[in-house]
C-alpha positions as a Python dict, from the first residue, in 0.01 Angstrom:
ca = {
    (1, 'X'): (0, 0, 0),
    (2, 'X'): (368, 76, -45),
    (3, 'X'): (441, -69, 299),
    (4, 'X'): (268, -393, 199),
    (5, 'X'): (474, -416, -117),
    (6, 'X'): (796, -354, 77),
    (7, 'X'): (699, -610, 342),
    (8, 'X'): (671, -891, 87),
    (9, 'X'): (993, -813, -104),
    (10, 'X'): (1216, -1011, 136),
    (11, 'X'): (1279, -1372, 29),
    (12, 'X'): (1408, -1460, 376),
    (13, 'X'): (1061, -1409, 524),
    (14, 'X'): (912, -1656, 274),
    (15, 'X'): (1182, -1915, 340),
    (16, 'X'): (1137, -1884, 718),
    (17, 'X'): (764, -1938, 678),
    (18, 'X'): (828, -2227, 438),
    (19, 'X'): (1041, -2400, 703),
    (20, 'X'): (773, -2357, 968),
    (21, 'X'): (505, -2500, 740),
    (22, 'X'): (720, -2799, 642),
    (23, 'X'): (800, -2876, 1007),
    (24, 'X'): (431, -2865, 1101),
    (25, 'X'): (330, -3080, 804),
    (26, 'X'): (607, -3329, 875),
    (27, 'X'): (491, -3371, 1237),
    (28, 'X'): (125, -3377, 1126),
    (29, 'X'): (51, -3087, 1361),
    (30, 'X'): (-285, -2969, 1224),
    (31, 'X'): (-348, -2751, 1531),
    (32, 'X'): (-8, -2590, 1480),
    (33, 'X'): (-91, -2522, 1114),
    (34, 'X'): (-419, -2364, 1217),
    (35, 'X'): (-243, -2144, 1476),
    (36, 'X'): (14, -2043, 1215),
    (37, 'X'): (-262, -1949, 969),
    (38, 'X'): (-428, -1740, 1240),
    (39, 'X'): (-98, -1566, 1320),
    (40, 'X'): (-44, -1490, 951),
    (41, 'X'): (-396, -1355, 923),
    (42, 'X'): (-348, -1136, 1232),
    (43, 'X'): (-10, -1005, 1116),
    (44, 'X'): (-49, -983, 739),
    (45, 'X'): (-420, -942, 662),
    (46, 'X'): (-394, -570, 584),
    (47, 'X'): (-87, -619, 364),
    (48, 'X'): (-250, -909, 179),
    (49, 'X'): (-564, -700, 127),
    (50, 'X'): (-359, -406, -2),
    (51, 'X'): (-175, -627, -248),
    (52, 'X'): (-506, -785, -351),
    (53, 'X'): (-631, -435, -426),
    (54, 'X'): (-324, -382, -643),
    (55, 'X'): (-407, -700, -834),
    (56, 'X'): (-761, -572, -886),
    (57, 'X'): (-631, -238, -1010),
    (58, 'X'): (-382, -406, -1244),
    (59, 'X'): (-667, -610, -1392),
    (60, 'X'): (-876, -299, -1443),
    (61, 'X'): (-1127, -378, -1168),
    (62, 'X'): (-989, -130, -917),
    (63, 'X'): (-913, 239, -926),
    (64, 'X'): (-817, 346, -1275),
    (65, 'X'): (-579, 618, -1380),
    (66, 'X'): (-403, 627, -1044),
    (67, 'X'): (-30, 648, -1123),
    (68, 'X'): (70, 541, -771),
    (69, 'X'): (-137, 225, -792),
    (70, 'X'): (1, 149, -1137),
    (71, 'X'): (358, 203, -1018),
    (72, 'X'): (309, -26, -719),
    (73, 'X'): (140, -294, -927),
    (74, 'X'): (429, -290, -1173),
    (75, 'X'): (683, -314, -891),
    (76, 'X'): (558, -656, -779),
    (77, 'X'): (806, -929, -863),
    (78, 'X'): (867, -1295, -789),
    (79, 'X'): (977, -1228, -428),
    (80, 'X'): (643, -1060, -358),
    (81, 'X'): (455, -1346, -521),
    (82, 'X'): (659, -1606, -328),
    (83, 'X'): (570, -1434, 0),
    (84, 'X'): (202, -1420, -92),
    (85, 'X'): (196, -1780, -214),
    (86, 'X'): (371, -1929, 90),
    (87, 'X'): (107, -1760, 306),
    (88, 'X'): (-160, -1914, 87),
    (89, 'X'): (7, -2253, 138),
    (90, 'X'): (-21, -2197, 513),
    (91, 'X'): (-391, -2111, 483),
    (92, 'X'): (-464, -2411, 259),
    (93, 'X'): (-272, -2663, 470),
    (94, 'X'): (-452, -2542, 783),
    (95, 'X'): (-791, -2629, 635),
    (96, 'X'): (-952, -2952, 747),
    (97, 'X'): (-940, -3215, 476),
    (98, 'X'): (-637, -3074, 293),
    (99, 'X'): (-405, -3354, 197),
    (100, 'X'): (-30, -3300, 200),
    (101, 'X'): (230, -3548, 81),
    (102, 'X'): (602, -3540, 145),
    (103, 'X'): (835, -3681, -123),
    (104, 'X'): (1211, -3662, -75),
    (105, 'X'): (1176, -3381, 179),
    (106, 'X'): (942, -3172, -39),
    (107, 'X'): (582, -3106, 67),
    (108, 'X'): (313, -3115, -200),
    (109, 'X'): (-39, -2991, -134),
    (110, 'X'): (-301, -3203, -308),
    (111, 'X'): (-567, -3034, -518),
    (112, 'X'): (-387, -2704, -573),
    (113, 'X'): (-103, -2555, -774),
    (114, 'X'): (-13, -2298, -508),
    (115, 'X'): (277, -2515, -387),
    (116, 'X'): (439, -2539, -731),
    (117, 'X'): (375, -2170, -801),
    (118, 'X'): (549, -2086, -473),
    (119, 'X'): (852, -2299, -568),
    (120, 'X'): (876, -2134, -911),
    (121, 'X'): (844, -1781, -772),
    (122, 'X'): (1103, -1850, -501),
    (123, 'X'): (1344, -1987, -761),
    (124, 'X'): (1297, -1677, -977),
    (125, 'X'): (1321, -1445, -676),
    (126, 'X'): (1654, -1592, -569),
    (127, 'X'): (1792, -1579, -924),
    (128, 'X'): (1695, -1215, -969),
    (129, 'X'): (1848, -1126, -633),
    (130, 'X'): (2170, -1314, -713),
    (131, 'X'): (2119, -1544, -417),
    (132, 'X'): (2242, -1903, -409),
    (133, 'X'): (2012, -2173, -536),
    (134, 'X'): (1761, -2292, -277),
    (135, 'X'): (1571, -2615, -322),
    (136, 'X'): (1217, -2530, -222),
    (137, 'X'): (1073, -2761, 38),
    (138, 'X'): (718, -2680, -70),
    (139, 'X'): (622, -2763, -426),
    (140, 'X'): (837, -2819, -729),
    (141, 'X'): (950, -2553, -973),
    (142, 'X'): (1024, -2803, -1250),
    (143, 'X'): (667, -2914, -1323),
}
């Protein structure tokens, strides 16, 4: 589980994935989005499952009284959430029937808040890391 937490701490990974998603949405490459979602699933499924288990534990539905699980759950911050959420954006946009809209260079995913949550978490991640402001290209952090 600790490896999964470490893997999703890097904001650069989320931004790189954000750029790939935006490019695929912009070119209306549904097959490319589906391939990307498959690649993410192949590469990150175990890490996403491990972090999901941490969420369960933090909500009291997983293993209780495990200090390592509690420590890991408490170590999750906005960079972790941004990395998880941008992967969710990839999964959602790859689904048939998902509507995406681009306004002023920003992609919005209809019927979900995952895009705006991603933008907010990325903003907070960058602030906490002391990184320069980055205008998210998926979702809006000001809604």
